[in-house]
Amino acid sequence: MKVNLLDFDAAGLSAWLAERGEKPFRARQLLRWLHRFGVNDFGQMTDIAKTLRARLTDEAEIRGPLPLSDTSAPDGTRKWLLDVGGGNAVETVFIPDETRGTLCVSTQVGCALDCAFCSTGKQGFNRNLTTAEIIGQLWHANRVLGAVKQAGVGDSGERVISNVVLMGMGEPLANYENVLAALRLMLDDNAYGLSRRRVTVSTAGMVPAIDRLREDCPVALAVSLHAPTDALRDELVPLNKKYPLKTLMAACRRYLDNAPRDFVTFEYVLLSGVNDREADAHALLALVRDIPCKFNLIPFNPFPGSPYRRPSAERIRRFQEVLMNADIVTTVRKTRGDQIDAACGQLAGRVLNRRLAAPRNQVLHSLMTA
Ligand code: SAH
């Protein structure tokens, strides 16, 4: 079997080349071809010796994801369904804005965490994505969006993808090693060269992994909070039973010692009649009292079969006001791409293998007792 070069971060690629007697600068050259210029043909790598190119052709390949569909919404949001083999597929979403282009990347086929309000969670869990499959989403989007001619910069001279958020399908910190290698590539100047502040890992609260990330590769951190009390959060985010709020808040504080931004972002999905009372907002204030943070409120995005409803605009505004009055920067996430089911929590992809999905509680159980 050939190795897929998209599976390597810089260190991995250097090691692989060193085993073949190649110098470290070859890794830098290769990274640039692979990621900056999005090349998938060794023949185009003109500054790499012919002998090495021949050897690469023998032993390696550059295998990006295969798009099964490519859908655009009127607001410019674009969604790709990417084949990851075995009948499974994951989704990647590009969200252009006036000032930036954000790519929302998936990290697992399905998700084992089973949050009550999340469509991905309802699909069950199949497997972790490989590093190649994670970074491949950025690689693919850059190529399709025409950003590979000069290092991620499009014709207009602006960075087409300026921000990456690991907020697609899956729990990034439950796929730690592969996500870490992908993050390193996103930051690597020879690859995507993104600023740490513009790469965001979103987690439902895997506390030990938050601590590891702080040491290994601190990037912007978003935590899916969704409830001010353990009783409610246990229901909405079952992982809370393993890492309750007190533990999670302590991890957020520790993270800030190394974080590239001086705040944590708390995501809070607003569910009508469940967690959207003004009293809930006040309880949140008490909870985050000593953590520099911003809030990003996400009005619930419905999906088939979901029991929840989105609160009225007025209720959302009142909730936001309580937080703002306490001087916490609070944004309401604009619903983008919902016409193509690309909004938060609507990514379902295609997750097969119900053999694994059935004992999902076991997967969750093993996660929680790990
Ligand atoms: N597992 C990670 C990454 C997913 S990010 C995490 O939990 O943070 C996706 C964000 O969308 C999370 O904050 C998630 O809680 C939120 N979300 C999930 N389902 C949603 C829905 N139906 N409507 C709005 N937001 C949702």
CSV table of C-alpha atoms and ligand atoms in Angstrom, one decimal:
chain,number,residue,atom,x,y,z
A,1,MET,CA,0.0,0.0,0.0
A,2,LYS,CA,1.2,3.4,-0.9
A,3,VAL,CA,1.4,6.0,1.9
A,4,ASN,CA,-0.8,9.1,1.5
A,5,LEU,CA,1.5,12.1,1.9
A,6,LEU,CA,-1.5,14.2,3.1
A,7,ASP,CA,-1.3,12.0,6.3
A,8,PHE,CA,2.0,13.7,7.4
A,9,ASP,CA,2.6,16.9,9.3
A,10,ALA,CA,6.1,18.5,8.9
A,11,ALA,CA,7.8,16.3,11.5
A,12,GLY,CA,6.2,13.1,10.1
A,13,LEU,CA,7.2,13.9,6.6
A,14,SER,CA,10.8,14.7,7.6
A,15,ALA,CA,11.0,11.4,9.4
A,16,TRP,CA,9.6,9.5,6.5
A,17,LEU,CA,12.0,11.2,4.1
A,18,ALA,CA,15.0,10.7,6.5
A,19,GLU,CA,14.3,6.9,6.5
A,20,ARG,CA,14.9,7.2,2.8
A,21,GLY,CA,18.1,9.1,3.1
A,22,GLU,CA,16.6,12.5,2.1
A,23,LYS,CA,17.5,15.8,3.7
A,24,PRO,CA,15.0,17.8,5.9
A,25,PHE,CA,14.6,20.6,3.3
A,26,ARG,CA,12.9,18.2,1.0
A,27,ALA,CA,10.1,18.0,3.5
A,28,ARG,CA,9.6,21.7,3.3
A,29,GLN,CA,9.6,21.6,-0.5
A,30,LEU,CA,7.2,18.8,-0.6
A,31,LEU,CA,4.9,20.4,2.0
A,32,ARG,CA,4.7,23.5,-0.2
A,33,TRP,CA,3.8,21.6,-3.3
A,34,LEU,CA,1.2,19.5,-1.4
A,35,HIS,CA,-0.5,22.2,0.6
A,36,ARG,CA,0.3,25.7,-0.6
A,37,PHE,CA,-0.1,24.8,-4.3
A,38,GLY,CA,-2.5,21.9,-3.8
A,39,VAL,CA,-0.6,19.7,-6.3
A,40,ASN,CA,-1.5,16.1,-6.6
A,41,ASP,CA,0.9,15.1,-9.3
A,42,PHE,CA,4.6,14.5,-8.5
A,43,GLY,CA,5.5,15.4,-12.1
A,44,GLN,CA,4.7,19.1,-11.4
A,45,MET,CA,7.2,19.3,-8.5
A,46,THR,CA,9.9,20.8,-10.7
A,47,ASP,CA,12.4,21.6,-8.0
A,48,ILE,CA,12.5,18.1,-6.7
A,49,ALA,CA,15.1,15.8,-8.1
A,50,LYS,CA,13.9,13.4,-10.7
A,51,THR,CA,15.2,10.4,-8.8
A,52,LEU,CA,13.2,11.4,-5.7
A,53,ARG,CA,10.1,12.1,-7.8
A,54,ALA,CA,10.4,8.6,-9.2
A,55,ARG,CA,10.7,7.1,-5.8
A,56,LEU,CA,7.7,9.1,-4.5
A,57,THR,CA,5.7,7.8,-7.4
A,58,ASP,CA,6.6,4.3,-6.4
A,59,GLU,CA,6.0,4.5,-2.7
A,60,ALA,CA,3.6,7.4,-2.1
A,61,GLU,CA,0.4,9.0,-3.4
A,62,ILE,CA,-1.4,12.3,-2.8
A,63,ARG,CA,-5.0,11.3,-2.2
A,64,GLY,CA,-7.4,14.1,-1.5
A,65,PRO,CA,-11.1,13.5,-0.7
A,66,LEU,CA,-13.6,12.6,-3.4
A,67,PRO,CA,-16.5,14.9,-3.5
A,68,LEU,CA,-19.9,13.2,-3.9
A,69,SER,CA,-21.8,16.5,-4.1
A,70,ASP,CA,-21.1,20.2,-4.1
A,71,THR,CA,-24.0,22.5,-3.1
A,72,SER,CA,-24.2,26.3,-2.9
A,73,ALA,CA,-26.7,28.3,-1.0
A,74,PRO,CA,-27.9,31.8,-2.1
A,75,ASP,CA,-26.0,33.3,0.8
A,76,GLY,CA,-22.7,32.0,-0.7
A,77,THR,CA,-22.3,29.1,1.8
A,78,ARG,CA,-21.0,26.1,0.0
A,79,LYS,CA,-21.1,22.5,1.2
A,80,TRP,CA,-19.2,19.5,0.0
A,81,LEU,CA,-20.2,15.9,0.8
A,82,LEU,CA,-16.9,13.9,0.8
A,83,ASP,CA,-16.5,10.2,0.3
A,84,VAL,CA,-14.5,8.6,3.0
A,85,GLY,CA,-15.0,5.0,1.9
A,86,GLY,CA,-17.1,2.1,3.0
A,87,GLY,CA,-20.3,4.0,2.0
A,88,ASN,CA,-19.5,6.8,4.6
A,89,ALA,CA,-19.3,10.5,3.8
A,90,VAL,CA,-18.6,13.6,5.8
A,91,GLU,CA,-19.4,17.3,5.2
A,92,THR,CA,-17.3,20.4,4.9
A,93,VAL,CA,-18.8,23.9,4.7
A,94,PHE,CA,-17.3,27.1,3.4
A,95,ILE,CA,-18.8,30.3,4.8
A,96,PRO,CA,-17.8,33.5,3.1
A,97,ASP,CA,-18.3,36.8,4.9
A,98,GLU,CA,-17.4,40.4,4.1
A,99,THR,CA,-14.1,40.2,6.0
A,100,ARG,CA,-13.2,36.5,6.0
A,101,GLY,CA,-13.7,33.1,4.6
A,102,THR,CA,-14.3,30.3,7.2
A,103,LEU,CA,-14.0,26.6,6.5
A,104,CYS,CA,-15.9,24.3,8.9
A,105,VAL,CA,-14.2,21.0,9.0
A,106,SER,CA,-15.3,17.5,10.2
A,107,THR,CA,-13.1,15.3,12.3
A,108,GLN,CA,-15.1,12.1,12.7
A,109,VAL,CA,-17.6,10.0,10.8
A,110,GLY,CA,-20.6,10.6,13.0
A,111,CYS,CA,-20.1,11.3,16.7
A,112,ALA,CA,-20.3,9.2,19.9
A,113,LEU,CA,-21.2,12.0,22.2
A,114,ASP,CA,-24.9,11.9,21.5
A,115,CYS,CA,-25.8,15.5,22.4
A,116,ALA,CA,-29.6,15.7,22.6
A,117,PHE,CA,-30.0,18.5,20.0
A,118,CYS,CA,-27.4,17.5,17.4
A,119,SER,CA,-28.1,15.9,14.1
A,120,THR,CA,-24.6,14.4,13.8
A,121,GLY,CA,-25.0,12.7,17.2
A,122,LYS,CA,-28.2,11.1,16.0
A,123,GLN,CA,-26.3,9.4,13.2
A,124,GLY,CA,-24.2,7.3,15.6
A,125,PHE,CA,-20.4,6.9,15.4
A,126,ASN,CA,-18.5,5.1,12.7
A,127,ARG,CA,-14.8,6.1,13.0
A,128,ASN,CA,-12.2,8.8,13.4
A,129,LEU,CA,-11.1,10.6,10.3
A,130,THR,CA,-7.4,10.2,9.4
A,131,THR,CA,-5.1,13.2,9.3
A,132,ALA,CA,-5.3,13.1,5.5
A,133,GLU,CA,-9.1,13.1,5.6
A,134,ILE,CA,-9.1,16.1,8.0
A,135,ILE,CA,-6.5,18.3,6.2
A,136,GLY,CA,-7.8,17.0,2.9
A,137,GLN,CA,-11.0,19.1,3.5
A,138,LEU,CA,-8.9,22.2,3.5
A,139,TRP,CA,-6.7,21.0,0.7
A,140,HIS,CA,-9.8,20.3,-1.4
A,141,ALA,CA,-11.6,23.6,-0.6
A,142,ASN,CA,-8.5,25.6,-1.5
A,143,ARG,CA,-8.2,23.9,-4.8
A,144,VAL,CA,-11.9,24.2,-5.7
A,145,LEU,CA,-12.0,27.8,-4.5
A,146,GLY,CA,-9.0,28.7,-6.7
A,147,ALA,CA,-6.7,29.6,-3.8
A,148,VAL,CA,-3.8,27.4,-4.6
A,149,LYS,CA,-2.0,29.5,-7.2
A,150,GLN,CA,-0.1,31.4,-4.6
A,151,ALA,CA,-0.3,30.1,-1.1
A,152,GLY,CA,-3.9,30.2,-0.3
A,153,VAL,CA,-4.4,33.6,-1.9
A,154,GLY,CA,-7.1,34.0,-4.5
A,155,ASP,CA,-7.2,36.2,-7.6
A,156,SER,CA,-8.3,39.2,-5.5
A,157,GLY,CA,-5.2,38.9,-3.5
A,158,GLU,CA,-7.1,38.0,-0.3
A,159,ARG,CA,-6.8,34.8,1.6
A,160,VAL,CA,-9.8,32.8,0.4
A,161,ILE,CA,-9.9,30.7,3.5
A,162,SER,CA,-8.7,32.9,6.4
A,163,ASN,CA,-10.3,30.9,9.3
A,164,VAL,CA,-10.8,27.2,10.0
A,165,VAL,CA,-13.2,26.0,12.6
A,166,LEU,CA,-13.3,22.3,13.7
A,167,MET,CA,-17.0,22.5,14.1
A,168,GLY,CA,-18.2,20.0,11.5
A,169,MET,CA,-19.1,16.4,12.2
A,170,GLY,CA,-17.5,14.8,15.2
A,171,GLU,CA,-15.8,15.7,18.5
A,172,PRO,CA,-12.3,16.9,17.5
A,173,LEU,CA,-10.7,16.2,20.9
A,174,ALA,CA,-11.9,12.6,20.8
A,175,ASN,CA,-9.7,12.1,17.7
A,176,TYR,CA,-6.7,13.8,19.3
A,177,GLU,CA,-3.6,12.6,17.4
A,178,ASN,CA,-5.0,13.0,13.9
A,179,VAL,CA,-6.5,16.4,14.7
A,180,LEU,CA,-3.2,17.5,16.2
A,181,ALA,CA,-1.3,16.7,13.0
A,182,ALA,CA,-3.9,18.5,11.0
A,183,LEU,CA,-3.7,21.5,13.2
A,184,ARG,CA,0.0,21.6,12.8
A,185,LEU,CA,-0.3,21.6,9.1
A,186,MET,CA,-2.9,24.4,9.2
A,187,LEU,CA,-0.4,26.6,11.1
A,188,ASP,CA,2.8,25.5,9.2
A,189,ASP,CA,4.2,28.3,7.1
A,190,ASN,CA,5.1,25.8,4.4
A,191,ALA,CA,1.5,24.5,4.4
A,192,TYR,CA,-1.4,26.8,5.1
A,193,GLY,CA,0.3,29.3,7.4
A,194,LEU,CA,-2.9,30.2,9.3
A,195,SER,CA,-2.6,32.2,12.5
A,196,ARG,CA,-3.3,30.3,15.7
A,197,ARG,CA,-6.0,32.9,16.5
A,198,ARG,CA,-7.9,32.0,13.3
A,199,VAL,CA,-8.0,28.2,13.9
A,200,THR,CA,-10.6,27.2,16.4
A,201,VAL,CA,-11.1,23.8,18.0
A,202,SER,CA,-14.6,23.4,19.3
A,203,THR,CA,-15.2,20.8,22.0
A,204,ALA,CA,-18.1,19.5,24.0
A,205,GLY,CA,-15.7,19.4,27.0
A,206,MET,CA,-13.1,16.7,26.8
A,207,VAL,CA,-11.1,18.0,29.7
A,208,PRO,CA,-7.9,16.0,29.6
A,209,ALA,CA,-7.6,16.7,25.9
A,210,ILE,CA,-8.1,20.4,26.5
A,211,ASP,CA,-5.1,20.2,28.8
A,212,ARG,CA,-3.0,18.4,26.2
A,213,LEU,CA,-3.9,20.8,23.5
A,214,ARG,CA,-2.8,23.7,25.7
A,215,GLU,CA,0.7,22.1,25.7
A,216,ASP,CA,0.9,20.6,22.2
A,217,CYS,CA,-0.7,23.2,20.0
A,218,PRO,CA,-2.7,26.0,21.6
A,219,VAL,CA,-5.2,27.5,19.1
A,220,ALA,CA,-8.4,29.4,19.7
A,221,LEU,CA,-10.8,27.3,21.9
A,222,ALA,CA,-14.5,27.2,21.8
A,223,VAL,CA,-16.5,25.2,24.3
A,224,SER,CA,-20.0,24.0,23.7
A,225,LEU,CA,-21.6,24.9,27.0
A,226,HIS,CA,-25.4,24.8,26.4
A,227,ALA,CA,-26.5,24.8,30.0
A,228,PRO,CA,-25.7,26.7,33.2
A,229,THR,CA,-26.2,23.7,35.6
A,230,ASP,CA,-25.0,20.1,35.7
A,231,ALA,CA,-28.5,18.8,36.0
A,232,LEU,CA,-29.5,20.3,32.6
A,233,ARG,CA,-26.1,19.8,31.0
A,234,ASP,CA,-26.1,16.1,31.9
A,235,GLU,CA,-29.3,15.8,29.8
A,236,LEU,CA,-28.1,17.9,26.8
A,237,VAL,CA,-24.5,16.9,26.7
A,238,PRO,CA,-24.1,13.5,28.3
A,239,LEU,CA,-20.3,13.9,28.4
A,240,ASN,CA,-21.0,16.3,31.3
A,241,LYS,CA,-21.5,13.3,33.5
A,242,LYS,CA,-17.8,12.5,33.1
A,243,TYR,CA,-16.5,16.1,33.1
A,244,PRO,CA,-18.9,18.3,35.0
A,245,LEU,CA,-19.1,22.1,34.8
A,246,LYS,CA,-16.7,22.7,37.7
A,247,THR,CA,-14.0,20.6,36.1
A,248,LEU,CA,-14.7,22.0,32.7
A,249,MET,CA,-14.5,25.6,33.9
A,250,ALA,CA,-11.2,24.9,35.6
A,251,ALA,CA,-9.8,23.5,32.3
A,252,CYS,CA,-10.9,26.6,30.5
A,253,ARG,CA,-9.0,28.8,33.0
A,254,ARG,CA,-5.9,26.7,32.6
A,255,TYR,CA,-6.1,26.8,28.8
A,256,LEU,CA,-6.0,30.6,28.9
A,257,ASP,CA,-2.5,30.5,30.3
A,258,ASN,CA,-1.3,29.4,26.9
A,259,ALA,CA,-4.1,30.4,24.5
A,260,PRO,CA,-3.4,32.6,21.5
A,261,ARG,CA,-6.5,34.7,22.4
A,262,ASP,CA,-7.2,36.0,25.9
A,263,PHE,CA,-10.7,34.6,26.1
A,264,VAL,CA,-12.5,31.3,25.6
A,265,THR,CA,-15.6,31.3,23.4
A,266,PHE,CA,-18.6,29.6,24.9
A,267,GLU,CA,-21.1,28.3,22.4
A,268,TYR,CA,-24.7,28.1,23.6
A,269,VAL,CA,-27.4,26.6,21.5
A,270,LEU,CA,-30.7,28.2,22.4
A,271,LEU,CA,-33.6,25.7,22.8
A,272,SER,CA,-37.0,27.1,23.4
A,273,GLY,CA,-38.3,26.5,26.9
A,274,VAL,CA,-35.2,24.4,27.8
A,275,ASN,CA,-32.2,26.7,28.4
A,276,ASP,CA,-33.3,30.1,27.1
A,277,ARG,CA,-34.8,31.7,30.2
A,278,GLU,CA,-33.4,34.9,31.5
A,279,ALA,CA,-32.7,33.0,34.7
A,280,ASP,CA,-30.5,30.7,32.7
A,281,ALA,CA,-28.5,33.7,31.4
A,282,HIS,CA,-28.0,34.9,35.0
A,283,ALA,CA,-26.9,31.5,36.1
A,284,LEU,CA,-24.4,31.5,33.3
A,285,LEU,CA,-22.9,34.8,34.5
A,286,ALA,CA,-22.3,33.2,37.9
A,287,LEU,CA,-20.7,30.1,36.3
A,288,VAL,CA,-18.2,32.0,34.1
A,289,ARG,CA,-17.5,34.8,36.6
A,290,ASP,CA,-13.8,34.4,36.7
A,291,ILE,CA,-13.2,33.2,33.1
A,292,PRO,CA,-12.5,35.8,30.4
A,293,CYS,CA,-14.9,34.7,27.7
A,294,LYS,CA,-17.2,35.6,24.9
A,295,PHE,CA,-20.5,34.0,24.2
A,296,ASN,CA,-21.8,32.8,20.8
A,297,LEU,CA,-25.5,32.1,21.0
A,298,ILE,CA,-26.7,29.6,18.4
A,299,PRO,CA,-30.4,29.6,17.8
A,300,PHE,CA,-31.4,25.9,17.4
A,301,ASN,CA,-31.3,24.7,13.9
A,302,PRO,CA,-34.0,22.1,13.4
A,303,PHE,CA,-33.5,18.8,11.7
A,304,PRO,CA,-36.0,16.0,10.9
A,305,GLY,CA,-37.2,14.2,14.1
A,306,SER,CA,-35.7,16.8,16.5
A,307,PRO,CA,-37.9,17.5,19.5
A,308,TYR,CA,-36.6,21.1,20.1
A,309,ARG,CA,-37.7,24.5,18.8
A,310,ARG,CA,-35.8,27.7,18.1
A,311,PRO,CA,-36.8,30.5,20.6
A,312,SER,CA,-38.4,33.7,19.2
A,313,ALA,CA,-36.1,36.6,18.2
A,314,GLU,CA,-37.4,38.5,21.2
A,315,ARG,CA,-36.4,35.8,23.6
A,316,ILE,CA,-33.0,35.4,22.0
A,317,ARG,CA,-32.5,39.2,22.3
A,318,ARG,CA,-33.4,39.2,26.0
A,319,PHE,CA,-31.0,36.3,26.7
A,320,GLN,CA,-28.2,38.2,24.8
A,321,GLU,CA,-29.0,41.4,26.7
A,322,VAL,CA,-28.4,39.8,30.1
A,323,LEU,CA,-24.9,38.7,29.1
A,324,MET,CA,-24.1,42.0,27.4
A,325,ASN,CA,-25.2,43.9,30.4
A,326,ALA,CA,-22.6,42.1,32.4
A,327,ASP,CA,-20.0,43.2,29.8
A,328,ILE,CA,-19.6,39.9,28.1
A,329,VAL,CA,-19.3,40.2,24.3
A,330,THR,CA,-22.2,38.1,23.0
A,331,THR,CA,-22.9,37.4,19.4
A,332,VAL,CA,-25.9,35.5,18.0
A,333,ARG,CA,-24.6,33.2,15.3
A,334,LYS,CA,-26.1,34.1,12.0
A,335,THR,CA,-27.8,31.1,10.5
A,336,ARG,CA,-25.8,30.4,7.3
A,337,GLY,CA,-26.5,27.8,4.7
A,338,ASP,CA,-29.6,26.4,6.3
A,339,GLN,CA,-31.2,26.2,2.9
A,340,ILE,CA,-28.7,23.4,2.1
A,341,ASP,CA,-28.7,21.9,5.6
A,342,ALA,CA,-25.2,23.2,6.2
A,343,ALA,CA,-26.0,25.1,9.4
A,344,CYS,CA,-24.6,24.2,12.9
A,345,GLY,CA,-25.9,20.8,14.0
A,346,GLN,CA,-27.4,20.0,10.6
A,347,LEU,CA,-24.4,18.2,9.2
A,348,ALA,CA,-25.4,14.5,8.9
A,349,GLY,CA,-23.1,13.3,6.1
A,350,ARG,CA,-23.6,9.6,5.6
A,351,VAL,CA,-22.7,7.4,8.5
A,352,LEU,CA,-23.2,3.7,7.9
A,353,ASN,CA,-22.3,0.7,9.9
A,354,ARG,CA,-25.1,0.5,12.3
A,355,ARG,CA,-23.3,-2.4,13.9
A,356,LEU,CA,-21.3,0.4,15.6
A,357,ALA,CA,-24.2,2.8,15.9
A,358,ALA,CA,-26.3,0.4,17.8
A,359,PRO,CA,-24.0,0.0,20.8
A,360,ARG,CA,-23.3,3.8,20.6
A,361,ASN,CA,-23.8,3.9,24.3
A,362,GLN,CA,-21.0,1.5,24.7
A,363,VAL,CA,-18.7,3.8,22.6
A,364,LEU,CA,-19.8,6.7,24.8
A,365,HIS,CA,-19.3,4.6,27.9
A,366,SER,CA,-15.8,3.7,26.9
A,367,LEU,CA,-15.1,7.4,26.1
A,368,MET,CA,-16.4,8.3,29.5
A,369,THR,CA,-14.5,5.7,31.4
A,370,ALA,CA,-11.2,6.2,29.5
B,1,SAH,N1,-18.3,18.3,19.0
B,1,SAH,C1,-17.8,19.6,19.0
B,1,SAH,C2,-17.7,20.2,17.6
B,1,SAH,C3,-19.1,20.4,16.9
B,1,SAH,S1,-19.3,22.1,16.7
B,1,SAH,C4,-18.6,20.5,19.9
B,1,SAH,O1,-19.5,19.9,20.5
B,1,SAH,O2,-18.2,21.6,20.1
B,1,SAH,C5,-20.9,22.3,16.3
B,1,SAH,C6,-21.6,23.3,17.2
B,1,SAH,O3,-23.0,23.3,16.8
B,1,SAH,C7,-21.6,22.9,18.7
B,1,SAH,O4,-21.5,23.9,19.5
B,1,SAH,C8,-22.9,22.1,18.8
B,1,SAH,O5,-23.3,22.0,20.1
B,1,SAH,C9,-23.8,23.0,17.9
B,1,SAH,N2,-25.0,22.4,17.5
B,1,SAH,C10,-25.2,21.1,17.4
B,1,SAH,N3,-26.5,20.8,17.0
B,1,SAH,C11,-27.1,22.0,16.8
B,1,SAH,C12,-28.3,22.4,16.3
B,1,SAH,N4,-29.3,21.5,16.0
B,1,SAH,N5,-28.6,23.7,16.2
B,1,SAH,C13,-27.6,24.6,16.5
B,1,SAH,N6,-26.4,24.3,17.0
B,1,SAH,C14,-26.1,23.0,17.1
